[in-house]
Amino acid sequence: MKTGLALLGCGTVGTAVAEMLLAEKELLQERSGQSLELKHILVRNRRRKRAVKVPSRLWTTNPSDIWADPTVDVVVELIGGLEPARTLALAALRAGKHLVTANKHLLAVHGAELFAAAMKARRAVCFEASCGGAIPIIMALTRGLVANDIQRVIGIVNGTCNYILTEMSASQRTYADALAEAQAAGYAEADPTLDVNGTDSAHKLAILAALAFGAKVSFSHIEVSGIHGLQDQDLKYGRELGYVCKLLAIAEKSDHGISLRVHPTFLDQKQLLANVNGAFNAISVSGHAAGQTIYYGRGAGPRPTASAVIADIVEASMGTAAMVFAGLPLLTRRKSMPIVPTRDILSRNYLRMTALDVPGVMHHITGILGQQGISIAAVVQHESSVGQYVPLVVITHEARDGAVTDAVKKIDRLRCIRGHTVRIRIMEP
Ligand code: NDP
Ligand code: HSE
């Protein structure tokens, strides 16, 4: 069967998709039974020199060429961001095309609108590449684990951050060098701030949690902190204490509702997620019948992402995507669920303050922690000269998240403290 395709965007990911569709056509046909015909590629600037060689008639800057072409069955949005991606995606659905997108930002913010438009047009939205790169996690949540009441999703879902943390720990690269390498490898977003401040992980968590719990999840429900405030010394202290730092996206369901959060987390170095390195992602999903399942693979980069995009194109082309889309309440008929504030979550914490080494400092800090009901499990301060600022690390016992937040605010206002306290939650195995 022949399927006509149009790409919206031909940047890092679009180039890899176009290359695979053209150079690996036979392999794709052999494995999927579909003949995937690239008909148009929409870009901003037709004159730009491109890394992929395609017949020049495919390039266009006019989306109407695509909507008006009856031989185009599937439109693949690889522009990124909210606009014009949203307007073009809606126009594609209204023109009767199936939509494939890798755009987690768009789905996290306007997913409900896109899904409603697709239902109205009797078309499908496919988004395997939006979370976990090459890992078929959307397929796992919507098909493989459909029999499960899912209680928890915990993932390393940003390849750029995981690459940076790995390089800083294992190769003693600086944060700036590691970020530049991640950008050069095609892992980072067009605006890498979205990676390092945790927003990209939160976009993905909004998508994964909605599918896992069948819940209406707004991106604004997620409390987010990124890796941009971390320093080499935090990872070093972590190692001393037997921990590895990962940026985790966490969604949990309890009797009180669902909790959603993204933050740097210390994991015991023997834990499985602690050993996921470089641009790899891993997502653990726990269901009432399956128990814990874990999905691992390349979470970013042009070809791993293209692998997931093309899987979606094949699903749309075979007709399975439209059937699943119309039939699954997880996708289009989601329930409202109460949100449990992060303030109510319990965890241990690593706190690194920069404190003036003078008498009474410890008394002030322990006093504030004590007032908030936070008990100290360990303190690390390497020997220094009196009267200098030195790093002071406190590990807390399990405490209410909100109490630690309030304590940190008070500590940061002390005259003997310089800058902001770095906080890393500790997740027990
Ligand atoms: P790029 O910024 O590299 O490419 C964007 C493309 O969109 C360019 O070809 C650009 O055209 C085109 N474009 C931008 N604005 C317009 C417009 N107004 N009209 C027409 N075309 C336009 O993005 P990426 O390839 O890195 O990312 C694409 C999507 O994939 C994003 O949603 C991203 O989050 C997602 N993603 C990325 C992954 C990765 O590893 N990089 C992994 C998973 C998902 P021109 O070339 O002419 O400038
Ligand atoms: N910038 C994203 C990341 C791309 O680094 O994970 C994959 O979604």
GROMACS .gro file of C-alpha atoms and ligand atoms in nm:
model
  485
    1MET     CA    1   0.000   0.000   0.000
    2LYS     CA    2   0.123   0.352  -0.089
    3THR     CA    3   0.114   0.633   0.167
    4GLY     CA    4   0.187   0.995   0.079
    5LEU     CA    5   0.381   1.195   0.338
    6ALA     CA    6   0.458   1.560   0.402
    7LEU     CA    7   0.716   1.683   0.651
    8LEU     CA    8   0.667   2.014   0.827
    9GLY     CA    9   1.024   2.109   0.919
   10CYS     CA   10   1.356   1.965   0.809
   11GLY     CA   11   1.597   2.051   1.089
   12THR     CA   12   1.781   1.807   1.317
   13VAL     CA   13   1.503   1.546   1.329
   14GLY     CA   14   1.336   1.622   0.995
   15THR     CA   15   1.665   1.568   0.811
   16ALA     CA   16   1.708   1.222   0.968
   17VAL     CA   17   1.346   1.128   0.888
   18ALA     CA   18   1.380   1.241   0.524
   19GLU     CA   19   1.713   1.058   0.491
   20MET     CA   20   1.569   0.732   0.626
   21LEU     CA   21   1.253   0.757   0.414
   22LEU     CA   22   1.460   0.804   0.098
   23ALA     CA   23   1.774   0.598   0.162
   24GLU     CA   24   1.610   0.310   0.348
   25LYS     CA   25   1.286   0.285   0.148
   26GLU     CA   26   1.334  -0.084   0.067
   27LEU     CA   27   1.407  -0.185   0.425
   28LEU     CA   28   1.102   0.010   0.545
   29GLN     CA   29   0.881  -0.153   0.284
   30GLU     CA   30   1.018  -0.498   0.361
   31ARG     CA   31   0.957  -0.459   0.736
   32SER     CA   32   0.627  -0.268   0.733
   33GLY     CA   33   0.462  -0.369   0.406
   34GLN     CA   34   0.403   0.002   0.337
   35SER     CA   35   0.542   0.211   0.053
   36LEU     CA   36   0.613   0.548   0.215
   37GLU     CA   37   0.629   0.826  -0.048
   38LEU     CA   38   0.770   1.163   0.052
   39LYS     CA   39   0.566   1.429  -0.134
   40HIS     CA   40   0.647   1.766   0.029
   41ILE     CA   41   0.886   1.919   0.281
   42LEU     CA   42   0.778   2.250   0.432
   43VAL     CA   43   1.060   2.476   0.554
   44ARG     CA   44   1.102   2.840   0.644
   45ASN     CA   45   1.386   2.907   0.404
   46ARG     CA   46   1.400   2.717   0.073
   47ARG     CA   47   1.746   2.855  -0.008
   48ARG     CA   48   1.920   2.713   0.298
   49LYS     CA   49   2.183   2.449   0.219
   50ARG     CA   50   2.046   2.115   0.341
   51ALA     CA   51   2.230   1.811   0.478
   52VAL     CA   52   1.988   1.577   0.299
   53LYS     CA   53   1.962   1.537  -0.079
   54VAL     CA   54   1.600   1.531  -0.196
   55PRO     CA   55   1.440   1.611  -0.534
   56SER     CA   56   1.405   1.992  -0.545
   57ARG     CA   57   1.030   1.973  -0.628
   58LEU     CA   58   0.965   1.846  -0.270
   59TRP     CA   59   1.066   2.172  -0.098
   60THR     CA   60   0.794   2.425  -0.027
   61THR     CA   61   0.732   2.725   0.195
   62ASN     CA   62   0.356   2.717   0.136
   63PRO     CA   63   0.155   2.481   0.361
   64SER     CA   64  -0.150   2.508   0.130
   65ASP     CA   65   0.042   2.296  -0.124
   66ILE     CA   66   0.020   2.015   0.131
   67TRP     CA   67  -0.341   2.057   0.244
   68ALA     CA   68  -0.457   2.069  -0.120
   69ASP     CA   69  -0.267   1.756  -0.228
   70PRO     CA   70  -0.505   1.455  -0.212
   71THR     CA   71  -0.212   1.213  -0.232
   72VAL     CA   72  -0.083   1.326   0.110
   73ASP     CA   73  -0.224   1.098   0.381
   74VAL     CA   74   0.008   1.175   0.674
   75VAL     CA   75   0.157   1.508   0.785
   76VAL     CA   76   0.463   1.492   1.012
   77GLU     CA   77   0.515   1.802   1.228
   78LEU     CA   78   0.885   1.850   1.314
   79ILE     CA   79   0.899   2.227   1.355
   80GLY     CA   80   0.887   2.235   1.735
   81GLY     CA   81   0.748   2.495   1.976
   82LEU     CA   82   0.391   2.623   1.993
   83GLU     CA   83   0.341   2.846   1.690
   84PRO     CA   84   0.319   2.799   1.396
   85ALA     CA   85   0.326   2.427   1.488
   86ARG     CA   86  -0.020   2.439   1.651
   87THR     CA   87  -0.190   2.622   1.364
   88LEU     CA   88  -0.029   2.396   1.102
   89ALA     CA   89  -0.113   2.077   1.294
   90LEU     CA   90  -0.479   2.180   1.327
   91ALA     CA   91  -0.491   2.275   0.958
   92ALA     CA   92  -0.347   1.934   0.862
   93LEU     CA   93  -0.616   1.752   1.064
   94ARG     CA   94  -0.892   1.970   0.918
   95ALA     CA   95  -0.759   1.890   0.570
   96GLY     CA   96  -0.815   1.521   0.651
   97LYS     CA   97  -0.452   1.417   0.712
   98HIS     CA   98  -0.329   1.201   0.999
   99LEU     CA   99  -0.083   1.390   1.221
  100VAL     CA  100   0.251   1.254   1.346
  101THR     CA  101   0.441   1.482   1.581
  102ALA     CA  102   0.754   1.473   1.799
  103ASN     CA  103   0.653   1.800   1.963
  104LYS     CA  104   0.612   1.740   2.339
  105HIS     CA  105   0.581   2.113   2.409
  106LEU     CA  106   0.280   2.139   2.175
  107LEU     CA  107   0.118   1.822   2.315
  108ALA     CA  108   0.172   1.920   2.679
  109VAL     CA  109   0.009   2.260   2.625
  110HIS     CA  110  -0.244   2.207   2.341
  111GLY     CA  111  -0.283   1.825   2.338
  112ALA     CA  112  -0.655   1.830   2.426
  113GLU     CA  113  -0.732   2.075   2.144
  114LEU     CA  114  -0.538   1.869   1.889
  115PHE     CA  115  -0.700   1.543   2.001
  116ALA     CA  116  -1.050   1.696   1.980
  117ALA     CA  117  -0.975   1.823   1.628
  118ALA     CA  118  -0.851   1.477   1.530
  119MET     CA  119  -1.165   1.307   1.668
  120LYS     CA  120  -1.382   1.555   1.475
  121ALA     CA  121  -1.189   1.489   1.154
  122ARG     CA  122  -1.180   1.109   1.221
  123ARG     CA  123  -0.806   1.115   1.198
  124ALA     CA  124  -0.526   1.013   1.441
  125VAL     CA  125  -0.256   1.202   1.629
  126CYS     CA  126   0.056   0.985   1.677
  127PHE     CA  127   0.332   1.101   1.909
  128GLU     CA  128   0.571   0.814   1.993
  129ALA     CA  129   0.877   1.038   1.937
  130SER     CA  130   0.755   1.300   2.185
  131CYS     CA  131   0.878   1.101   2.490
  132GLY     CA  132   1.187   0.886   2.531
  133GLY     CA  133   1.330   0.921   2.177
  134ALA     CA  134   1.356   0.573   2.026
  135ILE     CA  135   1.190   0.399   2.324
  136PRO     CA  136   0.836   0.280   2.238
  137ILE     CA  137   0.695   0.410   2.568
  138ILE     CA  138   0.370   0.547   2.422
  139MET     CA  139   0.302   0.204   2.272
  140ALA     CA  140   0.381   0.041   2.609
  141LEU     CA  141   0.143   0.268   2.803
  142THR     CA  142  -0.144   0.258   2.555
  143ARG     CA  143  -0.123  -0.107   2.444
  144GLY     CA  144   0.122  -0.329   2.634
  145LEU     CA  145   0.011  -0.214   2.981
  146VAL     CA  146  -0.354  -0.137   2.901
  147ALA     CA  147  -0.471  -0.402   3.152
  148ASN     CA  148  -0.298  -0.223   3.439
  149ASP     CA  149  -0.402   0.028   3.701
  150ILE     CA  150  -0.076   0.224   3.682
  151GLN     CA  151   0.050   0.361   4.012
  152ARG     CA  152   0.382   0.518   3.926
  153VAL     CA  153   0.595   0.644   3.636
  154ILE     CA  154   0.953   0.746   3.710
  155GLY     CA  155   1.183   0.843   3.427
  156ILE     CA  156   1.504   0.992   3.305
  157VAL     CA  157   1.341   1.157   3.006
  158ASN     CA  158   1.582   1.427   2.895
  159GLY     CA  159   1.887   1.307   2.704
  160THR     CA  160   2.063   1.643   2.716
  161CYS     CA  161   2.050   1.666   3.097
  162ASN     CA  162   2.151   1.304   3.139
  163TYR     CA  163   2.443   1.357   2.900
  164ILE     CA  164   2.555   1.666   3.094
  165LEU     CA  165   2.528   1.496   3.436
  166THR     CA  166   2.712   1.187   3.309
  167GLU     CA  167   2.992   1.386   3.150
  168MET     CA  168   3.033   1.608   3.457
  169SER     CA  169   3.053   1.300   3.683
  170ALA     CA  170   3.247   1.050   3.474
  171SER     CA  171   3.477   1.269   3.265
  172GLN     CA  172   3.496   1.581   3.485
  173ARG     CA  173   3.374   1.793   3.187
  174THR     CA  174   3.243   2.136   3.276
  175TYR     CA  175   2.870   2.198   3.256
  176ALA     CA  176   2.920   2.442   2.964
  177ASP     CA  177   3.138   2.199   2.763
  178ALA     CA  178   2.897   1.909   2.817
  179LEU     CA  179   2.599   2.123   2.709
  180ALA     CA  180   2.785   2.233   2.394
  181GLU     CA  181   2.858   1.867   2.311
  182ALA     CA  182   2.492   1.772   2.362
  183GLN     CA  183   2.388   2.052   2.126
  184ALA     CA  184   2.644   1.944   1.862
  185ALA     CA  185   2.513   1.585   1.880
  186GLY     CA  186   2.155   1.704   1.811
  187TYR     CA  187   2.019   1.610   2.156
  188ALA     CA  188   1.919   1.957   2.275
  189GLU     CA  189   1.611   2.162   2.194
  190ALA     CA  190   1.644   2.466   1.965
  191ASP     CA  191   1.639   2.661   2.294
  192PRO     CA  192   1.843   2.441   2.535
  193THR     CA  193   1.713   2.636   2.835
  194LEU     CA  194   1.404   2.413   2.808
  195ASP     CA  195   1.626   2.107   2.860
  196VAL     CA  196   1.839   2.226   3.150
  197ASN     CA  197   1.566   2.401   3.348
  198GLY     CA  198   1.352   2.084   3.350
  199THR     CA  199   1.071   2.217   3.127
  200ASP     CA  200   1.126   1.957   2.852
  201SER     CA  201   1.108   1.676   3.111
  202ALA     CA  202   0.789   1.831   3.249
  203HIS     CA  203   0.633   1.843   2.900
  204LYS     CA  204   0.707   1.473   2.865
  205LEU     CA  205   0.579   1.396   3.215
  206ALA     CA  206   0.248   1.570   3.131
  207ILE     CA  207   0.209   1.336   2.831
  208LEU     CA  208   0.317   1.019   3.016
  209ALA     CA  209   0.106   1.086   3.327
  210ALA     CA  210  -0.205   1.158   3.120
  211LEU     CA  211  -0.164   0.822   2.944
  212ALA     CA  212  -0.063   0.629   3.255
  213PHE     CA  213  -0.355   0.747   3.469
  214GLY     CA  214  -0.610   0.835   3.197
  215ALA     CA  215  -0.614   1.176   3.365
  216LYS     CA  216  -0.649   1.533   3.249
  217VAL     CA  217  -0.302   1.665   3.326
  218SER     CA  218  -0.215   2.027   3.284
  219PHE     CA  219   0.151   2.112   3.240
  220SER     CA  220   0.102   2.381   3.506
  221HIS     CA  221   0.032   2.107   3.766
  222ILE     CA  222   0.396   1.997   3.753
  223GLU     CA  223   0.652   2.139   3.995
  224VAL     CA  224   0.980   2.173   3.811
  225SER     CA  225   1.342   2.234   3.895
  226GLY     CA  226   1.630   2.170   3.657
  227ILE     CA  227   2.001   2.095   3.664
  228HIS     CA  228   2.124   2.445   3.582
  229GLY     CA  229   2.196   2.534   3.947
  230LEU     CA  230   2.406   2.222   4.015
  231GLN     CA  231   2.784   2.239   4.041
  232ASP     CA  232   3.065   1.985   4.010
  233GLN     CA  233   3.101   1.986   4.388
  234ASP     CA  234   2.739   1.865   4.432
  235LEU     CA  235   2.805   1.561   4.216
  236LYS     CA  236   3.135   1.507   4.405
  237TYR     CA  237   2.967   1.523   4.746
  238GLY     CA  238   2.703   1.285   4.610
  239ARG     CA  239   2.972   1.034   4.509
  240GLU     CA  240   3.130   1.060   4.855
  241LEU     CA  241   2.793   0.968   5.003
  242GLY     CA  242   2.728   0.683   4.754
  243TYR     CA  243   2.480   0.869   4.530
  244VAL     CA  244   2.447   0.949   4.160
  245CYS     CA  245   2.249   1.256   4.048
  246LYS     CA  246   1.978   1.220   3.781
  247LEU     CA  247   1.705   1.457   3.665
  248LEU     CA  248   1.390   1.254   3.734
  249ALA     CA  249   1.034   1.305   3.615
  250ILE     CA  250   0.798   1.146   3.868
  251ALA     CA  251   0.422   1.081   3.852
  252GLU     CA  252   0.253   0.890   4.134
  253LYS     CA  253  -0.107   0.800   4.207
  254SER     CA  254  -0.239   0.760   4.561
  255ASP     CA  255  -0.581   0.760   4.730
  256HIS     CA  256  -0.549   1.142   4.749
  257GLY     CA  257  -0.485   1.201   4.377
  258ILE     CA  258  -0.180   1.232   4.156
  259SER     CA  259   0.150   1.404   4.223
  260LEU     CA  260   0.375   1.529   3.942
  261ARG     CA  261   0.725   1.664   3.975
  262VAL     CA  262   1.059   1.705   3.799
  263HIS     CA  263   1.376   1.761   3.999
  264PRO     CA  264   1.741   1.656   4.030
  265THR     CA  265   1.749   1.346   4.249
  266PHE     CA  266   2.023   1.152   4.425
  267LEU     CA  267   1.989   0.778   4.369
  268ASP     CA  268   2.187   0.505   4.541
  269GLN     CA  269   2.462   0.422   4.291
  270LYS     CA  270   2.351   0.057   4.274
  271GLN     CA  271   2.000   0.147   4.154
  272LEU     CA  272   1.914   0.071   3.794
  273LEU     CA  273   1.824   0.429   3.701
  274ALA     CA  274   2.152   0.550   3.853
  275ASN     CA  275   2.334   0.353   3.583
  276VAL     CA  276   2.156   0.506   3.284
  277ASN     CA  277   2.425   0.720   3.121
  278GLY     CA  278   2.484   0.966   2.839
  279ALA     CA  279   2.187   1.055   2.620
  280PHE     CA  280   2.008   0.734   2.716
  281ASN     CA  281   1.665   0.754   2.882
  282ALA     CA  282   1.495   0.499   3.106
  283ILE     CA  283   1.135   0.497   3.223
  284SER     CA  284   1.002   0.276   3.499
  285VAL     CA  285   0.626   0.210   3.496
  286SER     CA  286   0.458   0.021   3.781
  287GLY     CA  287   0.116  -0.134   3.731
  288HIS     CA  288  -0.105  -0.335   3.969
  289ALA     CA  289  -0.081  -0.653   3.759
  290ALA     CA  290   0.251  -0.621   3.574
  291GLY     CA  291   0.449  -0.487   3.869
  292GLN     CA  292   0.751  -0.281   3.769
  293THR     CA  293   0.852  -0.263   3.402
  294ILE     CA  294   1.146  -0.061   3.271
  295TYR     CA  295   1.207   0.080   2.922
  296TYR     CA  296   1.556   0.187   2.817
  297GLY     CA  297   1.711   0.332   2.502
  298ARG     CA  298   1.845   0.636   2.325
  299GLY     CA  299   1.633   0.926   2.440
  300ALA     CA  300   1.749   1.195   2.200
  301GLY     CA  301   1.933   1.249   1.873
  302PRO     CA  302   1.828   1.256   1.510
  303ARG     CA  303   1.820   0.886   1.414
  304PRO     CA  304   1.673   0.743   1.737
  305THR     CA  305   1.397   1.006   1.711
  306ALA     CA  306   1.345   0.935   1.341
  307SER     CA  307   1.304   0.566   1.432
  308ALA     CA  308   1.001   0.654   1.650
  309VAL     CA  309   0.861   0.904   1.398
  310ILE     CA  310   0.868   0.642   1.122
  311ALA     CA  311   0.703   0.383   1.349
  312ASP     CA  312   0.415   0.632   1.387
  313ILE     CA  313   0.402   0.694   1.012
  314VAL     CA  314   0.367   0.317   0.958
  315GLU     CA  315   0.089   0.293   1.223
  316ALA     CA  316  -0.097   0.580   1.056
  317SER     CA  317  -0.043   0.433   0.714
  318MET     CA  318  -0.172   0.085   0.815
  319GLY     CA  319  -0.485   0.232   0.975
  320THR     CA  320  -0.406   0.096   1.324
  321ALA     CA  321  -0.337   0.446   1.461
  322ALA     CA  322  -0.686   0.570   1.367
  323MET     CA  323  -0.851   0.264   1.527
  324VAL     CA  324  -0.654   0.300   1.850
  325PHE     CA  325  -0.711   0.673   1.858
  326ALA     CA  326  -1.088   0.646   1.817
  327GLY     CA  327  -1.117   0.357   2.065
  328LEU     CA  328  -0.891   0.441   2.359
  329PRO     CA  329  -1.040   0.654   2.642
  330LEU     CA  330  -0.680   0.698   2.769
  331LEU     CA  331  -0.622   0.927   2.474
  332THR     CA  332  -0.942   1.122   2.428
  333ARG     CA  333  -1.180   1.074   2.723
  334ARG     CA  334  -0.967   1.150   3.026
  335LYS     CA  335  -1.089   1.196   3.387
  336SER     CA  336  -1.022   1.488   3.619
  337MET     CA  337  -0.814   1.381   3.920
  338PRO     CA  338  -0.708   1.583   4.227
  339ILE     CA  339  -0.347   1.698   4.232
  340VAL     CA  340  -0.141   1.622   4.545
  341PRO     CA  341   0.090   1.922   4.607
  342THR     CA  342   0.461   1.844   4.610
  343ARG     CA  343   0.472   2.014   4.953
  344ASP     CA  344   0.303   1.704   5.098
  345ILE     CA  345   0.552   1.451   4.957
  346LEU     CA  346   0.805   1.295   5.197
  347SER     CA  347   1.171   1.252   5.107
  348ARG     CA  348   1.527   1.279   5.235
  349ASN     CA  349   1.727   1.579   5.113
  350TYR     CA  350   2.079   1.692   5.034
  351LEU     CA  351   2.127   2.062   5.118
  352ARG     CA  352   2.450   2.243   5.027
  353MET     CA  353   2.491   2.585   5.179
  354THR     CA  354   2.779   2.826   5.146
  355ALA     CA  355   2.831   2.929   5.507
  356LEU     CA  356   3.068   3.166   5.683
  357ASP     CA  357   3.295   2.959   5.908
  358VAL     CA  358   3.235   3.147   6.235
  359PRO     CA  359   3.102   3.033   6.574
  360GLY     CA  360   2.725   2.975   6.593
  361VAL     CA  361   2.656   2.912   6.221
  362MET     CA  362   2.560   2.551   6.275
  363HIS     CA  363   2.337   2.654   6.564
  364HIS     CA  364   2.137   2.892   6.336
  365ILE     CA  365   2.097   2.630   6.062
  366THR     CA  366   2.003   2.341   6.289
  367GLY     CA  367   1.765   2.575   6.472
  368ILE     CA  368   1.573   2.654   6.151
  369LEU     CA  369   1.564   2.288   6.047
  370GLY     CA  370   1.446   2.191   6.396
  371GLN     CA  371   1.166   2.452   6.394
  372GLN     CA  372   1.038   2.298   6.068
  373GLY     CA  373   1.045   1.947   6.221
  374ILE     CA  374   1.336   1.835   6.001
  375SER     CA  375   1.580   1.591   6.153
  376ILE     CA  376   1.946   1.584   6.040
  377ALA     CA  377   2.095   1.251   5.929
  378ALA     CA  378   2.448   1.367   5.842
  379VAL     CA  379   2.664   1.679   5.810
  380VAL     CA  380   2.976   1.719   5.592
  381GLN     CA  381   3.213   2.012   5.618
  382HIS     CA  382   3.572   1.981   5.505
  383GLU     CA  383   3.829   2.165   5.717
  384SER     CA  384   3.869   2.534   5.630
  385SER     CA  385   4.014   2.856   5.769
  386VAL     CA  386   3.808   3.048   6.023
  387GLY     CA  387   3.624   3.347   5.874
  388GLN     CA  388   3.599   3.205   5.519
  389TYR     CA  389   3.291   3.089   5.330
  390VAL     CA  390   3.285   2.710   5.301
  391PRO     CA  391   3.045   2.450   5.160
  392LEU     CA  392   2.836   2.290   5.434
  393VAL     CA  393   2.637   1.982   5.336
  394VAL     CA  394   2.342   1.858   5.541
  395ILE     CA  395   2.157   1.534   5.471
  396THR     CA  396   1.812   1.525   5.625
  397HIS     CA  397   1.605   1.232   5.738
  398GLU     CA  398   1.270   1.194   5.560
  399ALA     CA  399   1.083   1.524   5.583
  400ARG     CA  400   0.780   1.694   5.430
  401ASP     CA  401   0.884   1.865   5.106
  402GLY     CA  402   0.711   2.192   5.197
  403ALA     CA  403   0.886   2.206   5.535
  404VAL     CA  404   1.226   2.175   5.365
  405THR     CA  405   1.131   2.444   5.110
  406ASP     CA  406   1.036   2.682   5.391
  407ALA     CA  407   1.351   2.600   5.589
  408VAL     CA  408   1.575   2.663   5.287
  409LYS     CA  409   1.412   3.005   5.232
  410LYS     CA  410   1.487   3.098   5.594
  411ILE     CA  411   1.842   2.963   5.581
  412ASP     CA  412   1.913   3.164   5.265
  413ARG     CA  413   1.813   3.482   5.451
  414LEU     CA  414   2.076   3.426   5.727
  415ARG     CA  415   2.361   3.677   5.721
  416CYS     CA  416   2.616   3.397   5.753
  417ILE     CA  417   2.491   3.231   5.431
  418ARG     CA  418   2.603   3.336   5.084
  419GLY     CA  419   2.393   3.273   4.768
  420HIS     CA  420   2.126   3.005   4.747
  421THR     CA  421   2.120   2.663   4.907
  422VAL     CA  422   2.142   2.380   4.652
  423ARG     CA  423   1.881   2.115   4.725
  424ILE     CA  424   1.870   1.764   4.581
  425ARG     CA  425   1.600   1.518   4.689
  426ILE     CA  426   1.722   1.167   4.772
  427MET     CA  427   1.517   0.874   4.644
  428GLU     CA  428   1.555   0.550   4.836
  429PRO     CA  429   1.558   0.219   4.639
  430NDP     P1  430   1.502   2.227   1.440
  430NDP     O1  431   1.496   2.362   1.502
  430NDP     O2  432   1.634   2.167   1.409
  430NDP     O3  433   1.421   2.232   1.301
  430NDP     C1  434   1.302   2.302   1.285
  430NDP     C2  435   1.259   2.300   1.136
  430NDP     O4  436   1.133   2.365   1.129
  430NDP     C3  437   1.353   2.370   1.041
  430NDP     O5  438   1.368   2.295   0.922
  430NDP     C4  439   1.282   2.502   1.009
  430NDP     O6  440   1.299   2.547   0.876
  430NDP     C5  441   1.136   2.460   1.023
  430NDP     N1  442   1.054   2.574   1.059
  430NDP     C6  443   1.067   2.657   1.164
  430NDP     N2  444   0.973   2.753   1.162
  430NDP     C7  445   0.901   2.730   1.049
  430NDP     C8  446   0.791   2.795   0.989
  430NDP     N3  447   0.740   2.905   1.042
  430NDP     N4  448   0.741   2.745   0.874
  430NDP     C9  449   0.797   2.636   0.818
  430NDP     N5  450   0.900   2.568   0.871
  430NDP    C10  451   0.952   2.616   0.985
  430NDP     O7  452   1.414   2.132   1.531
  430NDP     P2  453   1.445   1.979   1.572
  430NDP     O8  454   1.454   1.898   1.449
  430NDP     O9  455   1.556   1.974   1.670
  430NDP    O10  456   1.313   1.942   1.654
  430NDP    C11  457   1.192   1.914   1.590
  430NDP    C12  458   1.092   1.861   1.691
  430NDP    O11  459   1.136   1.735   1.738
  430NDP    C13  460   1.077   1.948   1.817
  430NDP    O12  461   0.943   1.947   1.857
  430NDP    C14  462   1.164   1.876   1.920
  430NDP    O13  463   1.122   1.901   2.052
  430NDP    C15  464   1.135   1.734   1.880
  430NDP     N6  465   1.228   1.632   1.927
  430NDP    C16  466   1.362   1.647   1.911
  430NDP    C17  467   1.448   1.548   1.950
  430NDP    C18  468   1.597   1.560   1.937
  430NDP    O14  469   1.667   1.468   1.980
  430NDP     N7  470   1.647   1.667   1.880
  430NDP    C19  471   1.398   1.423   2.009
  430NDP    C20  472   1.254   1.415   2.020
  430NDP    C21  473   1.175   1.517   1.980
  430NDP     P3  474   1.441   2.599   0.821
  430NDP    O15  475   1.525   2.476   0.814
  430NDP    O16  476   1.414   2.658   0.688
  430NDP    O17  477   1.491   2.698   0.924
  431HSE     N1  478   1.600   1.779   2.393
  431HSE     C1  479   1.542   1.653   2.417
  431HSE     C2  480   1.632   1.575   2.509
  431HSE     C3  481   1.523   1.579   2.290
  431HSE     O1  482   1.748   1.612   2.526
  431HSE     O2  483   1.586   1.474   2.564
  431HSE     C4  484   1.445   1.450   2.306
  431HSE     O3  485   1.313   1.473   2.336
   0.00000   0.00000   0.00000
